[in-house]
Structures are given as structure tokens and as C-alpha cells.
Short mmCIF file of C-alpha atoms and ligand atoms in Angstrom, two decimals:
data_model
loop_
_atom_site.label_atom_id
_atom_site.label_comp_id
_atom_site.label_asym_id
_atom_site.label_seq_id
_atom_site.Cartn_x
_atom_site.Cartn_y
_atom_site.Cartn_z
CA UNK A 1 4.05 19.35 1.68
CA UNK A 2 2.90 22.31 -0.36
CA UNK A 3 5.07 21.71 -3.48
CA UNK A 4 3.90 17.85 -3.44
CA UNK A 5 0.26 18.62 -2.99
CA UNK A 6 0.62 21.03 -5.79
CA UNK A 7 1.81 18.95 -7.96
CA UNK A 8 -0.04 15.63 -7.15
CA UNK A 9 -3.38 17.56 -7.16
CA UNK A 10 -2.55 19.38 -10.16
CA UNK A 11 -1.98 15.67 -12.11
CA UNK A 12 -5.55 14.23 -10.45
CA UNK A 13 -7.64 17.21 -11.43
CA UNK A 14 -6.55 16.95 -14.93
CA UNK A 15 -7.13 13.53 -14.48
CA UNK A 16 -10.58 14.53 -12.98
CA UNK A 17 -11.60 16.75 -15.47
CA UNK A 18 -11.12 14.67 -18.35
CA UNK A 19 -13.11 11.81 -17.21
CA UNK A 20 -16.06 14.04 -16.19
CA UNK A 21 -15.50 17.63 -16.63
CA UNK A 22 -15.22 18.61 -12.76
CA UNK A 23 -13.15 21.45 -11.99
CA UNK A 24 -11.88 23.15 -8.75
CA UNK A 25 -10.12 25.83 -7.76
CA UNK A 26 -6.55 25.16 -5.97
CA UNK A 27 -6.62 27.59 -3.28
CA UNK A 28 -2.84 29.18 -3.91
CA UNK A 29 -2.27 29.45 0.10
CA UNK A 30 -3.70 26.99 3.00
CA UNK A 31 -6.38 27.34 5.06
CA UNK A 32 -8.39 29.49 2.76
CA UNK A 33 -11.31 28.58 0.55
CA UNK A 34 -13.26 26.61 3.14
CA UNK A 35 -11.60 23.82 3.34
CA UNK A 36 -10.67 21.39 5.54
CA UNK A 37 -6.89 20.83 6.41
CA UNK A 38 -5.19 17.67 7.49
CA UNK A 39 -2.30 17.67 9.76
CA UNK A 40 0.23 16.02 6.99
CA UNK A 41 3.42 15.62 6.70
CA UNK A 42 5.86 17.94 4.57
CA UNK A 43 6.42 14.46 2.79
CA UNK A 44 3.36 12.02 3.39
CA UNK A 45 4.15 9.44 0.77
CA UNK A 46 7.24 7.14 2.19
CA UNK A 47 9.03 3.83 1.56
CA UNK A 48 8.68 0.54 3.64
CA UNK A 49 11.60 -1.93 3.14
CA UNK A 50 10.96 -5.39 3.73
CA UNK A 51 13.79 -5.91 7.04
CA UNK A 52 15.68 -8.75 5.93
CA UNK A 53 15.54 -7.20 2.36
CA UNK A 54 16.84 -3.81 3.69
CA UNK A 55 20.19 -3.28 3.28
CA UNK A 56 19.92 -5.15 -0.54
CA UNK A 57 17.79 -2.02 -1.86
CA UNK A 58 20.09 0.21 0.02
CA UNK A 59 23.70 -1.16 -1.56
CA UNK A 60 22.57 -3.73 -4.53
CA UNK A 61 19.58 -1.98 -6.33
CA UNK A 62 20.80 1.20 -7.30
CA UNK A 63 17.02 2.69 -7.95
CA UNK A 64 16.58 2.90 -4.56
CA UNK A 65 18.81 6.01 -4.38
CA UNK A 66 17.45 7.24 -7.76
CA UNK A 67 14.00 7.05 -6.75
CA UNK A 68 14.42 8.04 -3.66
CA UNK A 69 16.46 11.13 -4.48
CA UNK A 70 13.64 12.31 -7.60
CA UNK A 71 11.12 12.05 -4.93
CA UNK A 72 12.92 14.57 -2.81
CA UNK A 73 13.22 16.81 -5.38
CA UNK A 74 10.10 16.95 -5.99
CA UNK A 75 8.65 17.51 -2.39
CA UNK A 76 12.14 19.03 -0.79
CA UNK A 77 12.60 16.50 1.72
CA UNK A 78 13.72 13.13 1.56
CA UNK A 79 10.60 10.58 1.66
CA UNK A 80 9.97 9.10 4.95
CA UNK A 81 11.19 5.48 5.34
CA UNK A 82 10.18 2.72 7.53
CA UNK A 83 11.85 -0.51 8.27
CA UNK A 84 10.03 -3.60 8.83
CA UNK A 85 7.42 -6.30 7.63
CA UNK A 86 7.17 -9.83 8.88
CA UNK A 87 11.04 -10.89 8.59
CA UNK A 88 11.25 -8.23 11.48
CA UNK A 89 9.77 -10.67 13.71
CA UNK A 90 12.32 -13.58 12.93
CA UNK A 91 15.97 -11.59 13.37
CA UNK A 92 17.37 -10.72 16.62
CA UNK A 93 20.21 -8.66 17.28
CA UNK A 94 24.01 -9.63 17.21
CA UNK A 95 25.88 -6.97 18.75
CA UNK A 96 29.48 -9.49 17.25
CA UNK A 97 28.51 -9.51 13.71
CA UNK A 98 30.13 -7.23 11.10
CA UNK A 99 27.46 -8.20 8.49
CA UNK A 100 24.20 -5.89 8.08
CA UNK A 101 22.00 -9.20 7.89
CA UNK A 102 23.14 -12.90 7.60
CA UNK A 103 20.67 -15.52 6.77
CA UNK A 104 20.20 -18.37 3.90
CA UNK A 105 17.47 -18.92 1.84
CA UNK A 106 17.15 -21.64 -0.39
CA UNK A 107 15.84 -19.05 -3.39
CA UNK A 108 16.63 -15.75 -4.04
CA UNK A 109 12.95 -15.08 -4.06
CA UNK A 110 11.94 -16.18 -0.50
CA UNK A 111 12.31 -14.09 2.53
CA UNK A 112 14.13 -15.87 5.15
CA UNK A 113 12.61 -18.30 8.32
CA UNK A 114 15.47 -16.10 10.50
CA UNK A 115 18.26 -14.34 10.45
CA UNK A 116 20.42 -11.83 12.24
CA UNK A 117 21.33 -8.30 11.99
CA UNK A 118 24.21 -6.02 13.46
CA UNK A 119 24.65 -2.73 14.61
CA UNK A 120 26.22 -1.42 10.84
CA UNK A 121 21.99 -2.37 10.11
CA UNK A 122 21.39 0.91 11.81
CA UNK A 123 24.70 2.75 10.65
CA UNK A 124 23.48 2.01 7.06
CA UNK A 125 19.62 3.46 8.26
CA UNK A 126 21.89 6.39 9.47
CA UNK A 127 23.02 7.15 6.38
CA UNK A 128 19.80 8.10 4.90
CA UNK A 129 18.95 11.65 4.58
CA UNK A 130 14.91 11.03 5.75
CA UNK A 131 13.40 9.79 8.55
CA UNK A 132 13.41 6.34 9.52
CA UNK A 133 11.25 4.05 11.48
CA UNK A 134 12.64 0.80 12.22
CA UNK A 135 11.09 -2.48 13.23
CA UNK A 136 11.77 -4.62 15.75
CA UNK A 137 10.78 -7.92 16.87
CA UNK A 138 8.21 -9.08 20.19
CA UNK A 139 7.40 -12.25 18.26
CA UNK A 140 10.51 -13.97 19.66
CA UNK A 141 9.72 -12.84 22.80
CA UNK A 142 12.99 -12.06 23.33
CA UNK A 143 13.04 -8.26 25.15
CA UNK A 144 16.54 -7.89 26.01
CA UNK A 145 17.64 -8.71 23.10
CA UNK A 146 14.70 -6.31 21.65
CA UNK A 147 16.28 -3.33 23.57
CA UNK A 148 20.01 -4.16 22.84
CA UNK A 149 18.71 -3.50 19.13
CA UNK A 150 16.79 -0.73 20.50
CA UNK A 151 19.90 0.89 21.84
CA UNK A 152 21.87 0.21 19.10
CA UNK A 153 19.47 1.72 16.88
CA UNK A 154 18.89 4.85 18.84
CA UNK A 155 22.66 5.43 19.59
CA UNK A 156 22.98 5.43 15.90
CA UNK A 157 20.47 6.76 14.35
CA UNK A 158 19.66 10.74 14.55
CA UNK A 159 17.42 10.25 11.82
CA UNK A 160 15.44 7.81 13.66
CA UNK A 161 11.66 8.65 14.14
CA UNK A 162 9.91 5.71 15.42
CA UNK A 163 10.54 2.12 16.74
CA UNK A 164 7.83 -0.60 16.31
CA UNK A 165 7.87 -3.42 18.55
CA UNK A 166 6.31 -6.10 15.92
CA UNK A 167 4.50 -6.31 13.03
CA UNK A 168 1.15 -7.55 12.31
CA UNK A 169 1.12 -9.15 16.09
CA UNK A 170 -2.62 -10.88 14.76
CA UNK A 171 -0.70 -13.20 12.97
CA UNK A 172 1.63 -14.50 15.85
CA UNK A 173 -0.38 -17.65 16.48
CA UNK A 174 -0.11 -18.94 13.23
CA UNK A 175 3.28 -18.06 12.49
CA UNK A 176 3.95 -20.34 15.40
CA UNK A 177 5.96 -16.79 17.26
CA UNK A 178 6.39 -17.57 20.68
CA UNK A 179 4.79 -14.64 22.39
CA UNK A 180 1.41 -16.16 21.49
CA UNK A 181 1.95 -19.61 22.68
CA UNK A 182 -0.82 -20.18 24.81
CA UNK A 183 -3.59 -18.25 24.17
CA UNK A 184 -3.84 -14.41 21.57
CA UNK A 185 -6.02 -11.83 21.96
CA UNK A 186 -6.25 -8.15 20.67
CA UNK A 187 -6.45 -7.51 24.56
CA UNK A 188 -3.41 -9.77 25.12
CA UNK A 189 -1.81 -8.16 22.48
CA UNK A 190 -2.52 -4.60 23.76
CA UNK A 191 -1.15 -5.64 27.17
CA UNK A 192 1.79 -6.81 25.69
CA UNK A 193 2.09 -4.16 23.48
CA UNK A 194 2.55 -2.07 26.62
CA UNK A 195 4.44 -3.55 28.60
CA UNK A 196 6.61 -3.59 25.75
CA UNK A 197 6.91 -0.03 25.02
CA UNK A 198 6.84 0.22 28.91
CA UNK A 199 10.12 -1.52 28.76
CA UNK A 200 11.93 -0.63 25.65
CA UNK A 201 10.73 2.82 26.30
CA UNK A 202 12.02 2.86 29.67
CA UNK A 203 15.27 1.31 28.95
CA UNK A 204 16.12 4.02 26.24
CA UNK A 205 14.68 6.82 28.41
CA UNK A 206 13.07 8.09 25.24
CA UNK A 207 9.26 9.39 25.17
CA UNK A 208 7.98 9.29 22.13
CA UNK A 209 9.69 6.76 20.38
CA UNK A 210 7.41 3.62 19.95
CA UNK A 211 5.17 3.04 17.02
CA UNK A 212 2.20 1.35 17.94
CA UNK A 213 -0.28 -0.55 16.71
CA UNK A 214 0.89 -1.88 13.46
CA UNK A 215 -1.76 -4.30 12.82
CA UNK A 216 -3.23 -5.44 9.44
CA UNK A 217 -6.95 -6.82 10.04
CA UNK A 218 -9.41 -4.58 10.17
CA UNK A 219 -10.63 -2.30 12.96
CA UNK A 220 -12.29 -2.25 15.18
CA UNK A 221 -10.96 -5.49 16.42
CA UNK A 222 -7.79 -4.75 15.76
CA UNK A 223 -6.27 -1.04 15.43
CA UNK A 224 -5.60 2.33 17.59
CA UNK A 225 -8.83 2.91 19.14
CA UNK A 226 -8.95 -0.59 20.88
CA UNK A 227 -5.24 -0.15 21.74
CA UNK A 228 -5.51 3.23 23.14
CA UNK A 229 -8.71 2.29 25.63
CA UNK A 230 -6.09 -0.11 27.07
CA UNK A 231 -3.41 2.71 27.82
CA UNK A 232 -2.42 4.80 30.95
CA UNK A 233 -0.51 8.31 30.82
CA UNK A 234 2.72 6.09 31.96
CA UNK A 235 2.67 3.95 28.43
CA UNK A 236 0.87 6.84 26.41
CA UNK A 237 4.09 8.91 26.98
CA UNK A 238 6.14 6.74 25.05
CA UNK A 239 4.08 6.43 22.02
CA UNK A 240 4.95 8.44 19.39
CA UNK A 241 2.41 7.73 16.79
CA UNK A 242 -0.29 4.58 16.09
CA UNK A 243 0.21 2.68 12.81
CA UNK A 244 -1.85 0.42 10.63
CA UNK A 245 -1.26 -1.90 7.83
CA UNK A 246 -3.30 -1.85 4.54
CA UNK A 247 -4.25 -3.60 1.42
CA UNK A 248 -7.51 -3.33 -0.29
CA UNK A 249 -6.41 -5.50 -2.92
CA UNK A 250 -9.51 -6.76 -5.47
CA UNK A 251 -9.00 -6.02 -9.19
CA UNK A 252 -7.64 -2.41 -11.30
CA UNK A 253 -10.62 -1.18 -11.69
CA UNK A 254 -12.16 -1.69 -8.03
CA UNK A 255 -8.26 -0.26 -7.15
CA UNK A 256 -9.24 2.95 -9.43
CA UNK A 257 -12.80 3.37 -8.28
CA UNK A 258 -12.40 6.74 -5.74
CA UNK A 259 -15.53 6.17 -3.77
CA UNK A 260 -14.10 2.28 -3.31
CA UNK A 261 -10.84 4.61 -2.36
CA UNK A 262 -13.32 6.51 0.41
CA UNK A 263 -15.31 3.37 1.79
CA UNK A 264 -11.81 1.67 2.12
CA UNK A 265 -10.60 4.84 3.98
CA UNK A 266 -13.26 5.28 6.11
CA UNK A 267 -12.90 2.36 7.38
CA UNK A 268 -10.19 3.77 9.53
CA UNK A 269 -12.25 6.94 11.12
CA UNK A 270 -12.65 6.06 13.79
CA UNK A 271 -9.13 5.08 14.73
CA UNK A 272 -7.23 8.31 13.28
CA UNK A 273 -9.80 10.08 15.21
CA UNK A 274 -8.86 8.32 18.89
CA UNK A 275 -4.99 8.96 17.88
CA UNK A 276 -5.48 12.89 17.25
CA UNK A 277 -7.66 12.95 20.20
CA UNK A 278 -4.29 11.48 22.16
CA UNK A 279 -2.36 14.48 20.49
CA UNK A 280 -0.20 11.78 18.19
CA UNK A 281 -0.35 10.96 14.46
CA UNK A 282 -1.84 8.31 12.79
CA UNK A 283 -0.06 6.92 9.96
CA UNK A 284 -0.42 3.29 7.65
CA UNK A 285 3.03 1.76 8.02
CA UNK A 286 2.69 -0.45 5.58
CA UNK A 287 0.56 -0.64 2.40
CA UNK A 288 0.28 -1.31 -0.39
CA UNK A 289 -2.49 -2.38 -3.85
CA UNK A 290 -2.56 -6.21 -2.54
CA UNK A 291 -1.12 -8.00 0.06
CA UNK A 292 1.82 -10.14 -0.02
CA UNK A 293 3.75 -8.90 -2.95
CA UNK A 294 1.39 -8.04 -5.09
CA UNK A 295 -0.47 -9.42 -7.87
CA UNK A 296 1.23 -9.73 -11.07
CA UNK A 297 -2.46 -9.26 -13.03
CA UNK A 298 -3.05 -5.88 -10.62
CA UNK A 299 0.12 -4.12 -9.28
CA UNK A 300 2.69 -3.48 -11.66
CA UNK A 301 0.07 -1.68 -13.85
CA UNK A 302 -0.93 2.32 -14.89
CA UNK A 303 -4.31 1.68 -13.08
CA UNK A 304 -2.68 0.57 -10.32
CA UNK A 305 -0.51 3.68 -10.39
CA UNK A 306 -3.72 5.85 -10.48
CA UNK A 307 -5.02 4.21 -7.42
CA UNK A 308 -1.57 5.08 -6.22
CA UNK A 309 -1.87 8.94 -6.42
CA UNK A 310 -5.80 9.41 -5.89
CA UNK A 311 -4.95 7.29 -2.54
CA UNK A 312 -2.69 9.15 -0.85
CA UNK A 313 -4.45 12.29 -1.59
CA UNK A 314 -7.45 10.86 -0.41
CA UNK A 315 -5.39 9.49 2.74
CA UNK A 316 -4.07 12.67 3.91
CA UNK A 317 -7.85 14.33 3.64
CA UNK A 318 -8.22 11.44 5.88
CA UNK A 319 -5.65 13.11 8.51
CA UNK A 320 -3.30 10.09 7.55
CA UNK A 321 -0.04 11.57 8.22
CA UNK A 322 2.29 9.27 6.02
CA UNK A 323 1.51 6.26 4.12
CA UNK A 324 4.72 3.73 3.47
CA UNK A 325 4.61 1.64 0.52
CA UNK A 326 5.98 -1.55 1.57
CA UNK A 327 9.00 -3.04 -0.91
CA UNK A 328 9.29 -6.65 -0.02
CA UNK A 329 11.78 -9.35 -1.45
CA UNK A 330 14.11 -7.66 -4.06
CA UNK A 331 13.12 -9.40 -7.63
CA UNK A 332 9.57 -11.24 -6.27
CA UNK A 333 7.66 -7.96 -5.93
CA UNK A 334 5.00 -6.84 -8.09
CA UNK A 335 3.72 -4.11 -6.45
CA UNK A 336 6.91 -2.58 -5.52
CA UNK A 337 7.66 0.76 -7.43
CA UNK A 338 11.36 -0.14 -8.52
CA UNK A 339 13.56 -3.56 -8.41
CA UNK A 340 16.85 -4.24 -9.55
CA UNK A 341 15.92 -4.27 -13.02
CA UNK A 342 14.11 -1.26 -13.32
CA UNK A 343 11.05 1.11 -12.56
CA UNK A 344 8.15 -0.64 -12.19
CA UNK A 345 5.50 1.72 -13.14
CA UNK A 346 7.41 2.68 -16.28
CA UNK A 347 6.60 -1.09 -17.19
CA UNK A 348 3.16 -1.26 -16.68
CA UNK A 349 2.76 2.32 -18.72
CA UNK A 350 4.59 0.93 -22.19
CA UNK A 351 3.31 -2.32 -21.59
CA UNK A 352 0.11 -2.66 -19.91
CA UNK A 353 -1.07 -4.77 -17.07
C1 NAG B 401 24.71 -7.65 -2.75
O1 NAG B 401 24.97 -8.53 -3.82
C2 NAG B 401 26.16 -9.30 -3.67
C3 NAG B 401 26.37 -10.07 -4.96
O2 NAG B 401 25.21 -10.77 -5.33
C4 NAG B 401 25.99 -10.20 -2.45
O3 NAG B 401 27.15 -10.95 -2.23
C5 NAG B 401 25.73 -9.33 -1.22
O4 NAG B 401 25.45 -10.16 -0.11
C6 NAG B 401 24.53 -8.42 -1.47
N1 NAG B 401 24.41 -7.51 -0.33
C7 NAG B 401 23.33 -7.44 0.39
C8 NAG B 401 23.37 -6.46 1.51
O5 NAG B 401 22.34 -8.13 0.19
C1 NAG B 402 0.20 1.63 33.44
O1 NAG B 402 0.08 0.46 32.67
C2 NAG B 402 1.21 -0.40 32.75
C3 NAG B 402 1.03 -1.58 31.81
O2 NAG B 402 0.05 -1.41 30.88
C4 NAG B 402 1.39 -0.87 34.18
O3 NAG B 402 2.54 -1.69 34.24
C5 NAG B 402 1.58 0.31 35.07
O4 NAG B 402 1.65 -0.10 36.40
C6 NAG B 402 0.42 1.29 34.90
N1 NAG B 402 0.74 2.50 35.65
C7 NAG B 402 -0.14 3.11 36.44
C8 NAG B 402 0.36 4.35 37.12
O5 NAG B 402 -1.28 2.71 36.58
C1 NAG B 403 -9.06 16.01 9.80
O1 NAG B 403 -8.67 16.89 10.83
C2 NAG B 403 -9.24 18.18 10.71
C3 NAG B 403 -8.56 19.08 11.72
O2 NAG B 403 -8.46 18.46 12.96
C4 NAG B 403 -10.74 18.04 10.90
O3 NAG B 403 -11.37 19.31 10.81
C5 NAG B 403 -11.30 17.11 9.81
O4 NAG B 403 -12.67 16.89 10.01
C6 NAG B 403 -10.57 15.80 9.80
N1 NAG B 403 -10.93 15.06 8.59
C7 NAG B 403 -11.48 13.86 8.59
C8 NAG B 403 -11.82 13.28 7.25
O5 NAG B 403 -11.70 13.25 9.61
#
């Protein structure tokens, strides 16, 4: 953490002072100089990888490694990864295949209506020197096939942090996911959610190994503190964190507007505060400048690379433990940070938005 805030702060106060002439003074050790710490992470900024698209970054687009490997030299630790996004909620295990993922798409550039994955999925997680959280489906409804995965992943993985049992559950009704037939609810969700972790959790005789949450509207409806008022000790032990999605979208210069960065954190107070109260972390899972890929106008641009660094400052003040920057279909992403054909921001810098 130290080296990373360092260096990040370092960049956004001369940043700072050139706009308006603000300065402060770095304290050179923490918890000195009156301020406020957050409980962060060594290495708060991390990856999320689109599921299906997963094992492409990993063995096709070789500046996944590069970037990967300059941000651990920069902070000392591999960044944090996290598996998952919506294609997590239409593959189910296949304990026969060889293949990481099979599916067919009829353009490179959509994600897939389903597919499968094997166990070498989580070998190839395994390989990575961070942490990983990987996402698994509930949509499907499908929970023995759910914990087969499970297993797989945790007999794999020792660099696995985290399992999330869906993603963006909200959604289910109108992606037709079979869970929600009938009727949806954030409390139906919430009791699903824990029977869920009840199960998986059970199953794997692992406490705190479920990500929860992992919702992308906006709390209080949907999000940690409503969640956690539906929880007994039994399912609390197997939670290992709460997660939330987020995109505040709008234009570059809303994105670069820090008090626009504050009210859009702030939104999320109240929730980080009910997960520290449970003793667990609160963390975004997924996020990214605006939802579903980007836009082409906003996210590949410097501005958008500004919003980038004063928001995950601002994040962990926020006692946001890690923030994962979602990477969705390889070659139609504009807000990802690389792709096969290059670094994204490096784009937007020579070339504007
Ligand atoms: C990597 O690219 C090759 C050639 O396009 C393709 O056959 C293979 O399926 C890709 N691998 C993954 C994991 O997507
Ligand atoms: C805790 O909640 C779960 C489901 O949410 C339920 O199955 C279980 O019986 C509850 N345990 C106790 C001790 O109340
Ligand atoms: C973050 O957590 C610290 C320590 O628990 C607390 O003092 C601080 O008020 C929190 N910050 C915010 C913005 O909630």
C-alpha cells in the first residue's frame, strides 16, 4: 500500500496544485498528521476479467501479463484480480472438458448466450501470482453444479480469495435466469443469497469464502446493508467480504469533477459502514467509467484516466478496500485499460478522446 499511495498521491497533488495552487503535506509515516486511515489493501486497485473472456487475456493478449506485472512493481504485490461479470451467470461447470471455456459466438465482439468451463479454468487462475476472486453462477439455478465448480476451484486455487455466487442478481428477471422465475425481490434475493452461501459454504467447509452482495443498482435497495439485516451468525460466518458494482458514467468532465467523485462515493456510506461494523471488507467488484463497455466518446480518454486515479484515492478514504476494473470482451472494450492491440490509455494521451 504505502509505495502505491506514495506514488498515486504524489501524481494527484501535482495535479492539484497546478489547477488551484493547494498544497499538503504527505505525512512520511501512517497514522500521524491527523488523519484519518482506511483499512486498504497493500494493493487496492485490481483487475476484473469478463468470465467467458478470461482465459483470452490470460494466453492471447499478451498485455495482460505486461500490465499486470508493471503494476506489481510498482506497489510490490501483484494486483488483486476478480473473475466474473454477467457471462458468469450463463456457464456451468464440466468436470470432462479439457478446454478452459467452450462456447460460439457468432462475432468475435459478443460475449456468449452460454458456455462451459473446466477445471484447467481454475488451474490457469492458479497460475497467477495475486489474489483471485472467482465468479460463479446462481442464475441457472443449478447448485450442485455451482459447488462442483466451487470445489474445483478451491482444490485448485491457493491463491483464491473469494467466491461470488452471481453477479448483478437485480437483473435476473430480465435476463430471463431461472432463479427469478416467478417472482424477484432484493429480499428474495437476500434469502437466496444465503441459502446459497449456506450451501456452497457448507459443502466446501470453508468460512470466509463467499463474496456477497455484488449488485449494481443503487443502495439502499440493493447493496450490503439490506443484505446484512437479512443474515444470522450461521450465514455471516461464511462471508468473507460484501461487494458492489459501479459506474457513474455521464460525460469527461462530470467523470473528472472530484466533488461529483465524493457525491458518487457517498452514495455507498452507509453500506461500507454496515460491512466494517460485521468485521469484513467492503470492496466494488466491478467498476468501471460507464457501464457496459464503455463509451467510445468517454473511456478510452486522459480525462477518463484522471477520474481513474483521483477515484480510487478517493475510494480507499472511503474504507473501500479494492476496486476491480472490469475488462469485458477482448477487442469491444473501451474502457478497458489494455486489449490485444495495445494500451489503452496511451491512446487516448497521443490522441485525445
Ligand atoms: C487464442 O487464440 C487462438 C487463435 O485465434 C484461438 O484458437 C484460441 O481459442 C484462443 N484461446 C482462448 C483461450 O481464447
Ligand atoms: C440462519 O439462516 C439460514 C438461512 O438464511 C437458515 O437456513 C438457518 O436455519 C438460520 N440458522 C439459525 C440458527 O437461525
Ligand atoms: C474509515 O474508517 C476509519 C477507521 O475505521 C474511520 O475513522 C473513518 O471515519 C472512515 N471513513 C469514512 C469516509 O467513512
Amino acid at each position: 500500500m504505502a509505495p502505491f499511495f506514495r506514488h498515486v498521491i504524489a501524481t494527484f497533488v501535482g495535479v492539484t496544485c497546478t489547477a488551484s495552487a493547494v498544497t499538503f503535506t504527505i505525512p512520511s509515516q501512517a497514522h500521524t498528521g491527523n488523519y484519518q486511515y482506511a483499512p486498504v489493501d497493500p494493493a487496492p486497485v485490481g483487475i476484473s476479467f469478463e468470465f467467458f473472456a478470461f482465459p483470452s487475456y490470460l494466453t492471447n493478449v499478451t498485455a495482460t501479463t505486461t500490465c499486470l506485472s508493471n503494476w506489481r512493481d510498482l506497489t510490490g504485490v501483484w494486483p488483486p484480480i476478480r473473475i466474473g461479470g454477467t457471462t458468469q451467470d450463463r456457464a456451468l461447470y464440466d468436470a470432462q472438458t479439457s478446454a478452459y471455456v467452450v462456447y460460439t459466438v457468432a462475432n468475435p465482439a459478443d460475449a456468449p448466450a452460454s458456455l462451459t468451463f473446466g477445471s484447467s479454468f481454475m488451474t490457469l487462475a492458479a497460475k497467477y501470482g495475486g489474489s483471485v476472486v472467482v465468479g460463479l453462477n446462481r442464475g441457472k439455478n443449478n447448485i450442485q453444479n455451482t459447488i462442483s465448480a466451487a470445489k474445483a476451484a478451491v482444490s485448485a486455487m491457493g491463491n483464491l480469495l473469494a467466491i461470488e455466487l452471481g453477479n448483478e442478481p437485480e437483473y435476473y428477471p430480465s435476463n430471463g435466469q431461472p432463479i427469478a422465475a416467478g417472482s424477484w425481490t432484493p429480499a428474495i434475493d437476500a434469502a437466496s443469497q444465503n441459502n446459497w452461501a449456506l450451501s456452497v459454504g457448507s459443502a466446501l467447509n470453508r468460512r470466509d469464502i463467499i463474496q456477497a452482495g455484488n449488485s449494481n443498482d443503487s443502495p439502499p435497495k440493493w447493496g450490503a446493508a439490506e443484505l446484512i439485516a437479512t443474515q444470522n451468525a450461521t450465514v455471516k460466518q461464511y462471508i468473507h467480504d460484501y461487494a458492489h458494482h459501479n459506474y457513474p458514467g455521464g460525460t469527461i468532465t462530470s467523470l473528472m469533477s472530484h466533488s461529483g467523485i465524493s457525491r458518487n462515493l457517498h452514495v455507498f456510506d452507509a453500506d461500507v459502514a454496515a460491512a466494517l461494523k460485521e468485521g469484513k471488507q467492503y470492496i466494488f467488484g466491478e467498476t468501471n467509467s460507464v457501464s457496459g463497455g464503455g463509451a467510445a466518446s468517454v473511456s478510452p480518454s486522459f480525462g477518463a484516466a484522471l477520474w481513474t486515479m483521483d477515484y480510487v484515492v478517493r475510494a480507499a478514504y472511503s474504507n473501500i478496500s479494492r476496486t476491480y476494473f472490469h475488462h469485458g470482451t477482448v477487442g469491444n472494450c473501451q474502457y478497458c485499460f489494455w486489449g490485444r492491440n495495445g494500451i489503452h490509455g496511451k491512446r487516448g494521451v497521443s490522441h485525445g478522446p
